[in-house]
PDB file of C-alpha atoms in Angstrom:
ATOM      1  CA  MET A   1      23.362 125.922 -28.309  1.00 42.00           C
ATOM      2  CA  ILE A   2      19.796 127.742 -28.431  1.00 41.00           C
ATOM      3  CA  LEU A   3      17.095 126.171 -26.998  1.00 44.00           C
ATOM      4  CA  HIS A   4      14.258 127.248 -29.268  1.00 44.00           C
ATOM      5  CA  ASP A   5      10.945 125.044 -28.466  1.00 47.00           C
ATOM      6  CA  GLY A   6      12.655 123.014 -26.837  1.00 48.00           C
ATOM      7  CA  GLN A   7      14.428 122.187 -29.233  1.00 48.00           C
ATOM      8  CA  ALA A   8      18.731 122.384 -29.386  1.00 50.00           C
ATOM      9  CA  GLN A   9      19.530 124.427 -32.467  1.00 53.00           C
ATOM     10  CA  ALA A  10      23.224 125.184 -33.875  1.00 52.00           C
ATOM     11  CA  PRO A  11      24.593 128.928 -33.727  1.00 66.00           C
ATOM     12  CA  ALA A  12      24.374 130.703 -37.361  1.00 92.00           C
ATOM     13  CA  ILE A  13      27.886 131.253 -37.068  1.00 96.00           C
ATOM     14  CA  LEU A  14      31.115 129.377 -35.418  1.00 95.00           C
ATOM     15  CA  VAL A  15      34.301 130.562 -35.051  1.00 97.00           C
ATOM     16  CA  LEU A  16      36.893 128.042 -35.398  1.00 94.00           C
ATOM     17  CA  GLY A  17      40.529 128.454 -33.883  1.00 94.00           C
ATOM     18  CA  ILE A  18      42.297 125.543 -35.198  1.00 91.00           C
ATOM     19  CA  GLY A  19      46.219 124.525 -34.534  1.00 90.00           C
ATOM     20  CA  ASN A  20      48.472 122.601 -32.090  1.00 91.00           C
ATOM     21  CA  LEU A  21      49.847 124.582 -28.959  1.00 92.00           C
ATOM     22  CA  VAL A  22      52.827 122.328 -28.800  1.00 92.00           C
ATOM     23  CA  MET A  23      54.116 123.152 -32.409  1.00 92.00           C
ATOM     24  CA  CYS A  24      54.855 126.889 -31.764  1.00 93.00           C
ATOM     25  CA  ASP A  25      53.216 129.588 -34.671  1.00 95.00           C
ATOM     26  CA  ASP A  26      50.667 126.448 -35.571  1.00 92.00           C
ATOM     27  CA  GLY A  27      48.610 127.430 -32.357  1.00 94.00           C
ATOM     28  CA  VAL A  28      47.865 130.791 -33.769  1.00 96.00           C
ATOM     29  CA  GLY A  29      44.438 130.013 -34.457  1.00 95.00           C
ATOM     30  CA  VAL A  30      43.610 128.336 -30.931  1.00 96.00           C
ATOM     31  CA  ARG A  31      45.403 131.453 -29.502  1.00 97.00           C
ATOM     32  CA  VAL A  32      42.990 133.607 -31.057  1.00 98.00           C
ATOM     33  CA  VAL A  33      40.116 132.033 -29.948  1.00 97.00           C
ATOM     34  CA  GLN A  34      41.184 131.816 -26.792  1.00 97.00           C
ATOM     35  CA  GLU A  35      41.616 135.794 -26.403  1.00 97.00           C
ATOM     36  CA  LEU A  36      38.229 136.144 -27.891  1.00 98.00           C
ATOM     37  CA  GLN A  37      36.604 133.962 -25.203  1.00 97.00           C
ATOM     38  CA  LYS A  38      38.530 136.036 -22.432  1.00 97.00           C
ATOM     39  CA  ARG A  39      37.853 139.178 -23.605  1.00 98.00           C
ATOM     40  CA  TYR A  40      34.414 139.252 -25.226  1.00 98.00           C
ATOM     41  CA  ARG A  41      30.744 138.470 -24.813  1.00 97.00           C
ATOM     42  CA  PHE A  42      29.056 137.468 -27.979  1.00 97.00           C
ATOM     43  CA  PRO A  43      25.749 136.760 -28.896  1.00 96.00           C
ATOM     44  CA  PRO A  44      24.205 133.479 -28.761  1.00 94.00           C
ATOM     45  CA  GLN A  45      23.964 132.817 -32.618  1.00 94.00           C
ATOM     46  CA  VAL A  46      27.859 132.557 -32.654  1.00 96.00           C
ATOM     47  CA  GLU A  47      30.257 130.351 -31.286  1.00 95.00           C
ATOM     48  CA  ILE A  48      34.091 130.795 -30.564  1.00 96.00           C
ATOM     49  CA  MET A  49      35.273 127.551 -30.619  1.00 95.00           C
ATOM     50  CA  ASP A  50      39.292 126.068 -29.494  1.00 93.00           C
ATOM     51  CA  GLY A  51      39.276 123.079 -32.506  1.00 90.00           C
ATOM     52  CA  GLY A  52      42.436 122.236 -31.937  1.00 86.00           C
ATOM     53  CA  THR A  53      43.594 119.575 -34.205  1.00 76.00           C
ATOM     54  CA  LEU A  54      40.382 117.312 -33.845  1.00 77.00           C
ATOM     55  CA  GLY A  55      39.749 117.250 -37.955  1.00 74.00           C
ATOM     56  CA  LEU A  56      37.072 115.254 -38.612  1.00 77.00           C
ATOM     57  CA  ASP A  57      35.943 115.401 -35.127  1.00 81.00           C
ATOM     58  CA  LEU A  58      34.638 118.717 -35.726  1.00 83.00           C
ATOM     59  CA  LEU A  59      32.167 117.562 -38.215  1.00 84.00           C
ATOM     60  CA  PRO A  60      29.043 116.983 -36.201  1.00 83.00           C
ATOM     61  CA  MET A  61      29.942 121.229 -35.300  1.00 85.00           C
ATOM     62  CA  LEU A  62      29.153 122.482 -38.855  1.00 86.00           C
ATOM     63  CA  GLU A  63      25.794 120.869 -38.964  1.00 86.00           C
ATOM     64  CA  GLY A  64      23.333 124.060 -39.413  1.00 86.00           C
ATOM     65  CA  ILE A  65      26.298 126.294 -39.595  1.00 91.00           C
ATOM     66  CA  GLY A  66      25.706 129.129 -42.241  1.00 93.00           C
ATOM     67  CA  ARG A  67      28.947 131.179 -41.776  1.00 95.00           C
ATOM     68  CA  LEU A  68      32.268 129.614 -40.725  1.00 93.00           C
ATOM     69  CA  LEU A  69      35.438 132.022 -39.788  1.00 96.00           C
ATOM     70  CA  VAL A  70      38.589 129.294 -39.364  1.00 93.00           C
ATOM     71  CA  VAL A  71      41.765 131.437 -37.559  1.00 95.00           C
ATOM     72  CA  ASP A  72      44.824 129.195 -38.034  1.00 92.00           C
ATOM     73  CA  ALA A  73      48.055 129.574 -39.467  1.00 91.00           C
ATOM     74  CA  VAL A  74      48.488 129.307 -43.134  1.00 88.00           C
ATOM     75  CA  GLU A  75      51.388 128.558 -45.945  1.00 85.00           C
ATOM     76  CA  THR A  76      51.356 131.343 -48.319  1.00 83.00           C
ATOM     77  CA  GLY A  77      55.031 131.860 -49.155  1.00 86.00           C
ATOM     78  CA  GLY A  78      55.287 135.086 -47.883  1.00 90.00           C
ATOM     79  CA  LYS A  79      57.065 136.626 -44.826  1.00 95.00           C
ATOM     80  CA  PRO A  80      56.625 135.432 -41.601  1.00 96.00           C
ATOM     81  CA  GLY A  81      53.824 136.941 -39.932  1.00 96.00           C
ATOM     82  CA  THR A  82      52.383 138.131 -43.083  1.00 96.00           C
ATOM     83  CA  LEU A  83      48.110 138.087 -42.392  1.00 96.00           C
ATOM     84  CA  VAL A  84      45.844 137.048 -45.037  1.00 93.00           C
ATOM     85  CA  ARG A  85      41.938 136.584 -45.582  1.00 95.00           C
ATOM     86  CA  LEU A  86      40.729 133.782 -48.071  1.00 91.00           C
ATOM     87  CA  SER A  87      37.334 133.198 -48.418  1.00 91.00           C
ATOM     88  CA  GLY A  88      34.762 130.781 -50.219  1.00 80.00           C
ATOM     89  CA  LYS A  89      37.005 128.113 -52.925  1.00 75.00           C
ATOM     90  CA  GLU A  90      39.973 130.151 -52.053  1.00 77.00           C
ATOM     91  CA  LEU A  91      40.003 127.952 -48.692  1.00 71.00           C
ATOM     92  CA  PRO A  92      40.615 124.639 -50.008  1.00 64.00           C
ATOM     93  CA  ILE A  93      43.026 125.338 -52.232  1.00 61.00           C
ATOM     94  CA  ALA A  94      45.119 126.806 -49.472  1.00 60.00           C
ATOM     95  CA  LEU A  95      44.953 124.015 -47.725  1.00 62.00           C
ATOM     96  CA  GLN A  96      46.734 122.361 -50.622  1.00 59.00           C
ATOM     97  CA  THR A  97      50.160 123.288 -48.816  1.00 56.00           C
ATOM     98  CA  LYS A  98      49.501 122.330 -45.351  1.00 52.00           C
ATOM     99  CA  VAL A  99      51.397 123.740 -42.437  1.00 53.00           C
ATOM    100  CA  SER A 100      50.825 121.266 -40.136  1.00 52.00           C
ATOM    101  CA  PRO A 101      48.560 117.707 -40.245  1.00 51.00           C
ATOM    102  CA  HIS A 102      45.590 119.173 -38.761  1.00 48.00           C
ATOM    103  CA  GLN A 103      45.336 120.982 -41.718  1.00 51.00           C
ATOM    104  CA  MET A 104      44.694 118.209 -43.626  1.00 54.00           C
ATOM    105  CA  GLY A 105      42.159 117.131 -41.069  1.00 68.00           C
ATOM    106  CA  LEU A 106      40.498 120.329 -41.762  1.00 72.00           C
ATOM    107  CA  LYS A 107      40.695 120.085 -46.000  1.00 74.00           C
ATOM    108  CA  ASP A 108      38.912 116.820 -45.336  1.00 78.00           C
ATOM    109  CA  LEU A 109      36.162 118.112 -42.600  1.00 78.00           C
ATOM    110  CA  LEU A 110      35.065 120.545 -45.118  1.00 78.00           C
ATOM    111  CA  ALA A 111      35.278 118.087 -47.948  1.00 80.00           C
ATOM    112  CA  VAL A 112      32.886 116.164 -46.408  1.00 84.00           C
ATOM    113  CA  ALA A 113      30.560 118.299 -44.929  1.00 84.00           C
ATOM    114  CA  GLU A 114      30.590 119.501 -48.459  1.00 83.00           C
ATOM    115  CA  LEU A 115      29.344 116.257 -49.624  1.00 86.00           C
ATOM    116  CA  LEU A 116      27.177 115.305 -46.427  1.00 86.00           C
ATOM    117  CA  GLY A 117      25.391 119.103 -47.435  1.00 82.00           C
ATOM    118  CA  HIS A 118      26.550 120.323 -44.009  1.00 80.00           C
ATOM    119  CA  ALA A 119      28.942 122.747 -45.475  1.00 83.00           C
ATOM    120  CA  PRO A 120      28.645 126.557 -44.151  1.00 88.00           C
ATOM    121  CA  ARG A 121      27.464 128.731 -46.617  1.00 88.00           C
ATOM    122  CA  GLU A 122      29.872 131.676 -46.174  1.00 91.00           C
ATOM    123  CA  MET A 123      33.908 130.390 -45.179  1.00 91.00           C
ATOM    124  CA  VAL A 124      35.959 132.521 -44.368  1.00 94.00           C
ATOM    125  CA  LEU A 125      39.934 132.208 -43.215  1.00 93.00           C
ATOM    126  CA  VAL A 126      41.745 134.759 -41.435  1.00 96.00           C
ATOM    127  CA  GLY A 127      45.129 133.656 -41.269  1.00 94.00           C
ATOM    128  CA  ILE A 128      49.153 134.063 -40.908  1.00 95.00           C
ATOM    129  CA  GLN A 129      52.075 132.743 -42.311  1.00 94.00           C
ATOM    130  CA  PRO A 130      54.341 130.965 -39.405  1.00 94.00           C
ATOM    131  CA  ALA A 131      57.678 131.482 -38.719  1.00 95.00           C
ATOM    132  CA  SER A 132      58.341 128.125 -36.581  1.00 92.00           C
ATOM    133  CA  ILE A 133      56.081 125.010 -36.576  1.00 88.00           C
ATOM    134  CA  GLU A 134      58.906 123.704 -34.604  1.00 90.00           C
ATOM    135  CA  MET A 135      58.279 121.995 -31.027  1.00 93.00           C
ATOM    136  CA  GLY A 136      57.886 124.535 -28.696  1.00 93.00           C
ATOM    137  CA  ALA A 137      54.889 126.229 -26.736  1.00 91.00           C
ATOM    138  CA  GLU A 138      55.946 129.863 -27.290  1.00 95.00           C
ATOM    139  CA  LEU A 139      54.355 131.650 -30.435  1.00 96.00           C
ATOM    140  CA  SER A 140      57.181 133.270 -32.359  1.00 96.00           C
ATOM    141  CA  GLN A 141      57.827 136.986 -32.040  1.00 96.00           C
ATOM    142  CA  ASN A 142      56.521 137.645 -35.873  1.00 94.00           C
ATOM    143  CA  ILE A 143      53.240 136.135 -34.657  1.00 96.00           C
ATOM    144  CA  THR A 144      52.981 137.429 -31.248  1.00 96.00           C
ATOM    145  CA  ALA A 145      53.468 140.856 -33.100  1.00 97.00           C
ATOM    146  CA  GLN A 146      50.500 140.205 -34.867  1.00 97.00           C
ATOM    147  CA  LEU A 147      47.994 138.454 -32.814  1.00 97.00           C
ATOM    148  CA  GLU A 148      46.366 141.989 -31.822  1.00 98.00           C
ATOM    149  CA  LYS A 149      45.822 142.491 -35.628  1.00 98.00           C
ATOM    150  CA  MET A 150      44.339 138.779 -36.049  1.00 98.00           C
ATOM    151  CA  ILE A 151      41.873 139.471 -33.009  1.00 98.00           C
ATOM    152  CA  GLY A 152      40.778 142.704 -34.765  1.00 98.00           C
ATOM    153  CA  ASN A 153      40.558 141.063 -38.221  1.00 98.00           C
ATOM    154  CA  VAL A 154      38.730 138.414 -36.761  1.00 98.00           C
ATOM    155  CA  LEU A 155      35.605 140.907 -34.945  1.00 98.00           C
ATOM    156  CA  THR A 156      36.429 143.196 -38.088  1.00 97.00           C
ATOM    157  CA  GLU A 157      34.953 140.213 -40.031  1.00 97.00           C
ATOM    158  CA  LEU A 158      32.196 139.003 -37.355  1.00 97.00           C
ATOM    159  CA  ASN A 159      30.877 143.229 -37.275  1.00 96.00           C
ATOM    160  CA  GLU A 160      30.564 142.783 -41.664  1.00 96.00           C
ATOM    161  CA  TRP A 161      28.331 140.195 -40.625  1.00 95.00           C
ATOM    162  CA  GLY A 162      26.427 141.996 -38.134  1.00 94.00           C
ATOM    163  CA  VAL A 163      27.873 140.676 -35.389  1.00 95.00           C
ATOM    164  CA  GLU A 164      28.961 143.130 -31.978  1.00 93.00           C
ATOM    165  CA  ALA A 165      31.081 141.489 -29.776  1.00 96.00           C
ATOM    166  CA  ARG A 166      31.228 143.265 -26.329  1.00 96.00           C
ATOM    167  CA  PRO A 167      33.947 143.633 -24.149  1.00 96.00           C
ATOM    168  CA  PHE A 168      33.560 142.307 -20.977  1.00 93.00           C
TER     169      PHE A 168
END
């Protein structure tokens, strides 16, 4: 939060990693944001957040957000490890085919945020086709092989929004 005139102000950009860490590849979004938090320092207008499987509980986090960057496993019908970038109205459409229960929560979150007038004006999803969403704490080999590219895609998106991430 940014303090301005004694008032707490929400960051302008939220990078939200979502997923379930005990369902193999479903946890990839959380793992990406954890790596970003460990490796980089971001300007105060950017918040990097592990949203886990919180769904509608994340609604207050969207208030005042201008841009939302979601990182998640996404069912694309492609081969495991296929990277995808979706934006705007493509997000709710992509979430029609859910990989796991948290994605219904994300779809609901975006719908309720729009109804309340809290929807970010710009939304992007950096995603990957999972290989496995079975119970387990490890990412599959296909996803592990693409983890650095996913981190790079998030950094590229932020850079296009004028955000410079500085390595620690």
